Amino acid sequence: AQKVTQAQTEISVVEKEDVTLDCVYETRDTTYYLFWYKQPPSGELVFLIRRNSFDEQNEISGRYSWNFQKSTSSFNFTITASQVVDSAVYFCATAGDSWGKLQFGAGTQVVVTP
Amino acid sequence: GAVVSQHPSWVICKSGTSVKIECRSLDFQATTMFWYRQFPKQSLMLMATSNEGSKATYEQGVEKDKFLINHASLTLSTLTVTSAHPEDSSFYICSARDQTGWYEQYFGPGTRLTVT
């Protein structure tokens, strides 16, 4: 069984500050996948990234970056120079079987104020 | 990119009635679709996995007779909430898995159900 823990319920920052969202996962699978999704107030999930368990390289995409550390079972997400449009709920998720069933964390609400 | 639509985007129904929600993959074929439920300020909880041409697989605690799922074609899955009650009010989200790769899963925009 998979489990994802997002300990931060809400993070409030002022625009241009950096914000890091924590994600800790548990799995017994050797092969698994990790995801981050953004859910703005509209409700529609926006896919941000997918990582497989064999690829521990960190990734940067514009203002977004991800730090995958297998040793600590963490897959943290950083938004650099935050903007008001970054205000949303961010979910970390994992999938371990070939069916692709996603196990979501509780989500972290990010509030960016001008 | 791949697009998944849901219809309706919101619906209000009276207690005791049934509501059908459609999930369509618009530009790809989906052998598998997933249905999630999200209560306000909570996470997404997987309700069931819908496979084209076969019975859906329900997660523990989800009443299969209450939440009827039909996946009759490679582009359409439907979720029917039967005899709806106020506690069924929630945001229902579907996702569709592109049959070319299991991990490519695309989410619909969601359907907000309010039962009065």
PDB file of C-alpha atoms in Angstrom:
ATOM      1  CA  ALA A   1       0.000   0.000   0.000  1.00  0.00           C
ATOM      2  CA  GLN A   2       1.099   3.512  -0.739  1.00  0.00           C
ATOM      3  CA  LYS A   3       0.947   6.458   1.608  1.00  0.00           C
ATOM      4  CA  VAL A   4       1.775  10.100   1.050  1.00  0.00           C
ATOM      5  CA  THR A   5       2.248  12.632   3.818  1.00  0.00           C
ATOM      6  CA  GLN A   6       2.110  16.351   3.231  1.00  0.00           C
ATOM      7  CA  ALA A   7       2.574  17.724   6.699  1.00  0.00           C
ATOM      8  CA  GLN A   8       2.086  21.371   5.746  1.00  0.00           C
ATOM      9  CA  THR A   9      -1.583  22.252   5.626  1.00  0.00           C
ATOM     10  CA  GLU A  10      -1.128  25.832   4.505  1.00  0.00           C
ATOM     11  CA  ILE A  11       1.793  28.062   3.629  1.00  0.00           C
ATOM     12  CA  SER A  12       1.442  31.806   3.242  1.00  0.00           C
ATOM     13  CA  VAL A  13       4.125  33.848   1.532  1.00  0.00           C
ATOM     14  CA  VAL A  14       4.544  37.266   0.088  1.00  0.00           C
ATOM     15  CA  GLU A  15       5.088  37.533  -3.623  1.00  0.00           C
ATOM     16  CA  LYS A  16       8.655  36.856  -4.769  1.00  0.00           C
ATOM     17  CA  GLU A  17       9.436  34.695  -1.784  1.00  0.00           C
ATOM     18  CA  ASP A  18      10.429  31.092  -2.341  1.00  0.00           C
ATOM     19  CA  VAL A  19       8.213  28.341  -0.978  1.00  0.00           C
ATOM     20  CA  THR A  20       9.043  24.687  -0.464  1.00  0.00           C
ATOM     21  CA  LEU A  21       6.386  22.031  -0.136  1.00  0.00           C
ATOM     22  CA  ASP A  22       7.288  18.810   1.617  1.00  0.00           C
ATOM     23  CA  CYS A  23       6.193  15.361   0.531  1.00  0.00           C
ATOM     24  CA  VAL A  24       7.098  12.103   2.240  1.00  0.00           C
ATOM     25  CA  TYR A  25       5.957   8.830   0.790  1.00  0.00           C
ATOM     26  CA  GLU A  26       5.766   5.234   1.891  1.00  0.00           C
ATOM     27  CA  THR A  27       5.775   2.273  -0.436  1.00  0.00           C
ATOM     28  CA  ARG A  28       6.800  -1.350  -0.523  1.00  0.00           C
ATOM     29  CA  ASP A  29       7.145  -1.342  -4.288  1.00  0.00           C
ATOM     30  CA  THR A  30      10.515  -1.391  -5.935  1.00  0.00           C
ATOM     31  CA  THR A  31       9.185   0.503  -8.895  1.00  0.00           C
ATOM     32  CA  TYR A  32       6.929   3.424  -8.219  1.00  0.00           C
ATOM     33  CA  TYR A  33       6.079   6.839  -9.550  1.00  0.00           C
ATOM     34  CA  LEU A  34       5.769  10.184  -7.835  1.00  0.00           C
ATOM     35  CA  PHE A  35       3.681  13.108  -8.991  1.00  0.00           C
ATOM     36  CA  TRP A  36       2.868  16.694  -8.149  1.00  0.00           C
ATOM     37  CA  TYR A  37      -0.415  18.310  -9.142  1.00  0.00           C
ATOM     38  CA  LYS A  38      -1.710  21.837  -8.746  1.00  0.00           C
ATOM     39  CA  GLN A  39      -5.376  22.473  -8.031  1.00  0.00           C
ATOM     40  CA  PRO A  40      -6.351  26.131  -8.467  1.00  0.00           C
ATOM     41  CA  PRO A  41      -9.664  27.455  -7.142  1.00  0.00           C
ATOM     42  CA  SER A  42     -11.377  26.313 -10.344  1.00  0.00           C
ATOM     43  CA  GLY A  43     -10.845  22.742  -9.178  1.00  0.00           C
ATOM     44  CA  GLU A  44      -9.223  21.316 -12.254  1.00  0.00           C
ATOM     45  CA  LEU A  45      -6.060  19.360 -11.531  1.00  0.00           C
ATOM     46  CA  VAL A  46      -2.963  20.530 -13.355  1.00  0.00           C
ATOM     47  CA  PHE A  47      -0.201  17.990 -13.827  1.00  0.00           C
ATOM     48  CA  LEU A  48       3.226  19.349 -12.860  1.00  0.00           C
ATOM     49  CA  ILE A  49       5.675  16.474 -12.828  1.00  0.00           C
ATOM     50  CA  ARG A  50       6.114  12.714 -12.780  1.00  0.00           C
ATOM     51  CA  ARG A  51       9.195  10.957 -11.492  1.00  0.00           C
ATOM     52  CA  ASN A  52       9.979   7.249 -11.455  1.00  0.00           C
ATOM     53  CA  SER A  53      11.786   5.572  -8.609  1.00  0.00           C
ATOM     54  CA  PHE A  54      14.918   4.936 -10.636  1.00  0.00           C
ATOM     55  CA  ASP A  55      15.501   8.542 -11.523  1.00  0.00           C
ATOM     56  CA  GLU A  56      16.759  10.543  -8.570  1.00  0.00           C
ATOM     57  CA  GLN A  57      17.912  13.477 -10.602  1.00  0.00           C
ATOM     58  CA  ASN A  58      16.520  16.746  -9.436  1.00  0.00           C
ATOM     59  CA  GLU A  59      14.519  18.683 -11.956  1.00  0.00           C
ATOM     60  CA  ILE A  60      13.964  22.316 -12.702  1.00  0.00           C
ATOM     61  CA  SER A  61      11.219  23.718 -14.881  1.00  0.00           C
ATOM     62  CA  GLY A  62      11.100  27.480 -14.935  1.00  0.00           C
ATOM     63  CA  ARG A  63      10.358  28.637 -11.390  1.00  0.00           C
ATOM     64  CA  TYR A  64       9.568  25.103 -10.271  1.00  0.00           C
ATOM     65  CA  SER A  65      12.092  22.606  -8.978  1.00  0.00           C
ATOM     66  CA  TRP A  66      11.838  19.186  -7.413  1.00  0.00           C
ATOM     67  CA  ASN A  67      14.163  17.377  -5.049  1.00  0.00           C
ATOM     68  CA  PHE A  68      13.797  13.606  -4.972  1.00  0.00           C
ATOM     69  CA  GLN A  69      15.661  11.851  -2.174  1.00  0.00           C
ATOM     70  CA  LYS A  70      15.092   8.140  -2.016  1.00  0.00           C
ATOM     71  CA  SER A  71      17.101   7.827   1.186  1.00  0.00           C
ATOM     72  CA  THR A  72      14.543   9.895   3.045  1.00  0.00           C
ATOM     73  CA  SER A  73      11.537   8.934   0.878  1.00  0.00           C
ATOM     74  CA  SER A  74      10.926  12.548   0.076  1.00  0.00           C
ATOM     75  CA  PHE A  75       9.927  14.384  -3.063  1.00  0.00           C
ATOM     76  CA  ASN A  76       9.899  18.072  -2.225  1.00  0.00           C
ATOM     77  CA  PHE A  77       8.724  20.860  -4.477  1.00  0.00           C
ATOM     78  CA  THR A  78      10.013  24.420  -4.526  1.00  0.00           C
ATOM     79  CA  ILE A  79       8.467  27.440  -6.174  1.00  0.00           C
ATOM     80  CA  THR A  80      11.036  30.168  -6.664  1.00  0.00           C
ATOM     81  CA  ALA A  81      10.012  33.814  -6.707  1.00  0.00           C
ATOM     82  CA  SER A  82       6.383  33.005  -6.042  1.00  0.00           C
ATOM     83  CA  GLN A  83       3.581  34.844  -7.815  1.00  0.00           C
ATOM     84  CA  VAL A  84      -0.047  35.404  -6.920  1.00  0.00           C
ATOM     85  CA  VAL A  85      -1.035  32.949  -9.669  1.00  0.00           C
ATOM     86  CA  ASP A  86       0.774  30.236  -7.731  1.00  0.00           C
ATOM     87  CA  SER A  87      -1.942  30.365  -5.084  1.00  0.00           C
ATOM     88  CA  ALA A  88      -3.530  26.921  -5.167  1.00  0.00           C
ATOM     89  CA  VAL A  89      -3.609  23.587  -3.420  1.00  0.00           C
ATOM     90  CA  TYR A  90      -0.694  21.370  -4.342  1.00  0.00           C
ATOM     91  CA  PHE A  91      -0.957  17.610  -4.124  1.00  0.00           C
ATOM     92  CA  CYS A  92       1.811  15.076  -4.049  1.00  0.00           C
ATOM     93  CA  ALA A  93       0.828  11.589  -5.206  1.00  0.00           C
ATOM     94  CA  THR A  94       2.315   8.194  -5.778  1.00  0.00           C
ATOM     95  CA  ALA A  95       1.451   5.178  -7.893  1.00  0.00           C
ATOM     96  CA  GLY A  96       3.047   1.804  -7.604  1.00  0.00           C
ATOM     97  CA  ASP A  97       1.229  -0.659  -9.768  1.00  0.00           C
ATOM     98  CA  SER A  98       0.661  -1.006 -13.441  1.00  0.00           C
ATOM     99  CA  TRP A  99      -2.934   0.122 -13.140  1.00  0.00           C
ATOM    100  CA  GLY A 100      -1.800   3.609 -12.295  1.00  0.00           C
ATOM    101  CA  LYS A 101      -3.956   4.080  -9.219  1.00  0.00           C
ATOM    102  CA  LEU A 102      -2.883   7.295  -7.570  1.00  0.00           C
ATOM    103  CA  GLN A 103      -2.600   7.754  -3.833  1.00  0.00           C
ATOM    104  CA  PHE A 104      -2.807  11.451  -3.023  1.00  0.00           C
ATOM    105  CA  GLY A 105      -1.446  13.309  -0.045  1.00  0.00           C
ATOM    106  CA  ALA A 106      -3.675  15.652   1.923  1.00  0.00           C
ATOM    107  CA  GLY A 107      -2.510  18.648  -0.078  1.00  0.00           C
ATOM    108  CA  THR A 108      -0.863  21.924   0.873  1.00  0.00           C
ATOM    109  CA  GLN A 109      -2.670  25.206   0.372  1.00  0.00           C
ATOM    110  CA  VAL A 110      -0.287  27.887  -0.876  1.00  0.00           C
ATOM    111  CA  VAL A 111      -1.389  31.466  -0.465  1.00  0.00           C
ATOM    112  CA  VAL A 112       0.699  34.106  -2.194  1.00  0.00           C
ATOM    113  CA  THR A 113      -0.127  37.700  -1.335  1.00  0.00           C
ATOM    114  CA  PRO A 114       1.038  40.733  -3.281  1.00  0.00           C
TER     115      PRO A 114
ATOM    116  CA  GLY B   1      -2.320  17.522 -25.238  1.00  0.00           C
ATOM    117  CA  ALA B   2      -4.822  14.909 -24.198  1.00  0.00           C
ATOM    118  CA  VAL B   3      -8.161  16.274 -23.072  1.00  0.00           C
ATOM    119  CA  VAL B   4     -10.720  14.750 -20.754  1.00  0.00           C
ATOM    120  CA  SER B   5     -14.136  16.308 -20.409  1.00  0.00           C
ATOM    121  CA  GLN B   6     -16.801  15.870 -17.789  1.00  0.00           C
ATOM    122  CA  HIS B   7     -20.471  16.606 -18.044  1.00  0.00           C
ATOM    123  CA  PRO B   8     -22.150  18.240 -16.322  1.00  0.00           C
ATOM    124  CA  SER B   9     -19.681  20.578 -14.634  1.00  0.00           C
ATOM    125  CA  TRP B  10     -22.149  21.087 -11.814  1.00  0.00           C
ATOM    126  CA  VAL B  11     -25.490  19.639 -10.883  1.00  0.00           C
ATOM    127  CA  ILE B  12     -28.061  20.146  -8.142  1.00  0.00           C
ATOM    128  CA  CYS B  13     -30.503  17.351  -7.465  1.00  0.00           C
ATOM    129  CA  LYS B  14     -33.070  16.449  -4.878  1.00  0.00           C
ATOM    130  CA  SER B  15     -32.525  13.779  -2.291  1.00  0.00           C
ATOM    131  CA  GLY B  16     -33.595  10.370  -3.551  1.00  0.00           C
ATOM    132  CA  THR B  17     -32.997  11.044  -7.226  1.00  0.00           C
ATOM    133  CA  SER B  18     -30.197   9.674  -9.386  1.00  0.00           C
ATOM    134  CA  VAL B  19     -27.544  11.644 -11.192  1.00  0.00           C
ATOM    135  CA  LYS B  20     -25.335  10.549 -14.067  1.00  0.00           C
ATOM    136  CA  ILE B  21     -21.898  12.068 -14.674  1.00  0.00           C
ATOM    137  CA  GLU B  22     -20.066  11.495 -17.929  1.00  0.00           C
ATOM    138  CA  CYS B  23     -16.324  11.344 -18.439  1.00  0.00           C
ATOM    139  CA  ARG B  24     -14.980  11.439 -21.989  1.00  0.00           C
ATOM    140  CA  SER B  25     -11.509  11.218 -23.429  1.00  0.00           C
ATOM    141  CA  LEU B  26     -11.675  13.550 -26.406  1.00  0.00           C
ATOM    142  CA  ASP B  27      -8.575  12.780 -28.419  1.00  0.00           C
ATOM    143  CA  PHE B  28      -7.316   9.453 -27.188  1.00  0.00           C
ATOM    144  CA  GLN B  29      -8.580   6.037 -26.259  1.00  0.00           C
ATOM    145  CA  ALA B  30      -8.741   5.122 -22.611  1.00  0.00           C
ATOM    146  CA  THR B  31      -8.985   1.509 -21.594  1.00  0.00           C
ATOM    147  CA  THR B  32      -8.947   2.583 -17.974  1.00  0.00           C
ATOM    148  CA  MET B  33     -10.645   5.471 -16.254  1.00  0.00           C
ATOM    149  CA  PHE B  34     -10.610   6.363 -12.585  1.00  0.00           C
ATOM    150  CA  TRP B  35     -13.251   8.082 -10.490  1.00  0.00           C
ATOM    151  CA  TYR B  36     -12.286  10.207  -7.511  1.00  0.00           C
ATOM    152  CA  ARG B  37     -14.303  12.065  -4.928  1.00  0.00           C
ATOM    153  CA  GLN B  38     -13.132  15.176  -3.183  1.00  0.00           C
ATOM    154  CA  PHE B  39     -14.890  16.733  -0.209  1.00  0.00           C
ATOM    155  CA  PRO B  40     -14.285  20.417   0.545  1.00  0.00           C
ATOM    156  CA  LYS B  41     -10.758  21.131   1.690  1.00  0.00           C
ATOM    157  CA  GLN B  42      -9.847  17.470   1.508  1.00  0.00           C
ATOM    158  CA  SER B  43      -7.779  15.317  -0.772  1.00  0.00           C
ATOM    159  CA  LEU B  44      -8.895  13.205  -3.686  1.00  0.00           C
ATOM    160  CA  MET B  45     -10.033   9.735  -2.750  1.00  0.00           C
ATOM    161  CA  LEU B  46     -10.145   7.034  -5.374  1.00  0.00           C
ATOM    162  CA  MET B  47     -13.600   5.525  -5.620  1.00  0.00           C
ATOM    163  CA  ALA B  48     -13.220   3.027  -8.418  1.00  0.00           C
ATOM    164  CA  THR B  49     -11.278   1.914 -11.428  1.00  0.00           C
ATOM    165  CA  SER B  50     -13.286   1.589 -14.600  1.00  0.00           C
ATOM    166  CA  ASN B  51     -12.120  -0.748 -17.337  1.00  0.00           C
ATOM    167  CA  GLU B  52     -13.641  -0.745 -20.791  1.00  0.00           C
ATOM    168  CA  GLY B  53     -15.897  -3.697 -21.340  1.00  0.00           C
ATOM    169  CA  SER B  54     -15.686  -5.096 -17.831  1.00  0.00           C
ATOM    170  CA  LYS B  55     -16.965  -4.439 -14.350  1.00  0.00           C
ATOM    171  CA  ALA B  56     -15.505  -1.626 -12.356  1.00  0.00           C
ATOM    172  CA  THR B  57     -13.274  -2.304  -9.382  1.00  0.00           C
ATOM    173  CA  TYR B  58     -14.367  -0.407  -6.288  1.00  0.00           C
ATOM    174  CA  GLU B  59     -12.184   0.731  -3.437  1.00  0.00           C
ATOM    175  CA  GLN B  60     -12.907  -0.477   0.032  1.00  0.00           C
ATOM    176  CA  GLY B  61     -15.824   1.326   1.602  1.00  0.00           C
ATOM    177  CA  VAL B  62     -17.372   2.504  -1.674  1.00  0.00           C
ATOM    178  CA  GLU B  63     -20.862   1.129  -2.255  1.00  0.00           C
ATOM    179  CA  LYS B  64     -20.956  -0.324  -5.743  1.00  0.00           C
ATOM    180  CA  ASP B  65     -24.754  -0.390  -5.794  1.00  0.00           C
ATOM    181  CA  LYS B  66     -24.882   3.283  -5.002  1.00  0.00           C
ATOM    182  CA  PHE B  67     -22.161   4.445  -7.369  1.00  0.00           C
ATOM    183  CA  LEU B  68     -22.791   2.674 -10.656  1.00  0.00           C
ATOM    184  CA  ILE B  69     -19.972   2.845 -13.149  1.00  0.00           C
ATOM    185  CA  ASN B  70     -20.234   1.946 -16.799  1.00  0.00           C
ATOM    186  CA  HIS B  71     -17.331   2.040 -19.249  1.00  0.00           C
ATOM    187  CA  ALA B  72     -19.040   1.074 -22.456  1.00  0.00           C
ATOM    188  CA  SER B  73     -16.532   2.463 -24.907  1.00  0.00           C
ATOM    189  CA  LEU B  74     -12.890   3.457 -25.096  1.00  0.00           C
ATOM    190  CA  THR B  75     -13.790   7.115 -24.749  1.00  0.00           C
ATOM    191  CA  LEU B  76     -16.680   7.181 -22.285  1.00  0.00           C
ATOM    192  CA  SER B  77     -17.201   6.215 -18.681  1.00  0.00           C
ATOM    193  CA  THR B  78     -20.236   7.174 -16.640  1.00  0.00           C
ATOM    194  CA  LEU B  79     -20.775   7.412 -12.909  1.00  0.00           C
ATOM    195  CA  THR B  80     -24.356   7.264 -11.685  1.00  0.00           C
ATOM    196  CA  VAL B  81     -25.066   8.272  -8.112  1.00  0.00           C
ATOM    197  CA  THR B  82     -28.250   6.433  -7.256  1.00  0.00           C
ATOM    198  CA  SER B  83     -30.727   7.586  -4.625  1.00  0.00           C
ATOM    199  CA  ALA B  84     -28.531  10.544  -3.828  1.00  0.00           C
ATOM    200  CA  HIS B  85     -28.408  11.950  -0.317  1.00  0.00           C
ATOM    201  CA  PRO B  86     -26.958  15.229   0.966  1.00  0.00           C
ATOM    202  CA  GLU B  87     -23.849  13.397   2.183  1.00  0.00           C
ATOM    203  CA  ASP B  88     -23.114  12.484  -1.460  1.00  0.00           C
ATOM    204  CA  SER B  89     -22.591  16.162  -2.216  1.00  0.00           C
ATOM    205  CA  SER B  90     -19.009  16.389  -3.356  1.00  0.00           C
ATOM    206  CA  PHE B  91     -16.652  17.167  -6.219  1.00  0.00           C
ATOM    207  CA  TYR B  92     -16.321  14.164  -8.512  1.00  0.00           C
ATOM    208  CA  ILE B  93     -13.269  13.971 -10.732  1.00  0.00           C
ATOM    209  CA  CYS B  94     -12.475  11.420 -13.385  1.00  0.00           C
ATOM    210  CA  SER B  95      -9.189  10.613 -15.007  1.00  0.00           C
ATOM    211  CA  ALA B  96      -8.419   8.635 -18.114  1.00  0.00           C
ATOM    212  CA  ARG B  97      -5.351   6.569 -18.769  1.00  0.00           C
ATOM    213  CA  ASP B  98      -3.962   6.647 -22.257  1.00  0.00           C
ATOM    214  CA  GLN B  99      -3.743   3.040 -23.350  1.00  0.00           C
ATOM    215  CA  THR B 100      -0.305   3.657 -24.806  1.00  0.00           C
ATOM    216  CA  GLY B 101       1.304   4.236 -21.426  1.00  0.00           C
ATOM    217  CA  TRP B 102      -0.031   3.371 -17.993  1.00  0.00           C
ATOM    218  CA  TYR B 103       1.352   6.355 -16.249  1.00  0.00           C
ATOM    219  CA  GLU B 104      -0.084   8.920 -18.604  1.00  0.00           C
ATOM    220  CA  GLN B 105      -3.233   9.841 -16.760  1.00  0.00           C
ATOM    221  CA  TYR B 106      -5.300  12.872 -17.663  1.00  0.00           C
ATOM    222  CA  PHE B 107      -7.823  14.477 -15.369  1.00  0.00           C
ATOM    223  CA  GLY B 108     -11.212  15.911 -16.188  1.00  0.00           C
ATOM    224  CA  PRO B 109     -12.311  19.306 -14.853  1.00  0.00           C
ATOM    225  CA  GLY B 110     -14.580  17.762 -12.238  1.00  0.00           C
ATOM    226  CA  THR B 111     -18.307  17.770 -11.508  1.00  0.00           C
ATOM    227  CA  ARG B 112     -19.709  19.475  -8.453  1.00  0.00           C
ATOM    228  CA  LEU B 113     -22.735  17.628  -7.122  1.00  0.00           C
ATOM    229  CA  THR B 114     -25.060  19.218  -4.598  1.00  0.00           C
ATOM    230  CA  VAL B 115     -27.887  17.132  -3.196  1.00  0.00           C
ATOM    231  CA  THR B 116     -30.657  19.109  -1.490  1.00  0.00           C
TER     232      THR B 116
END
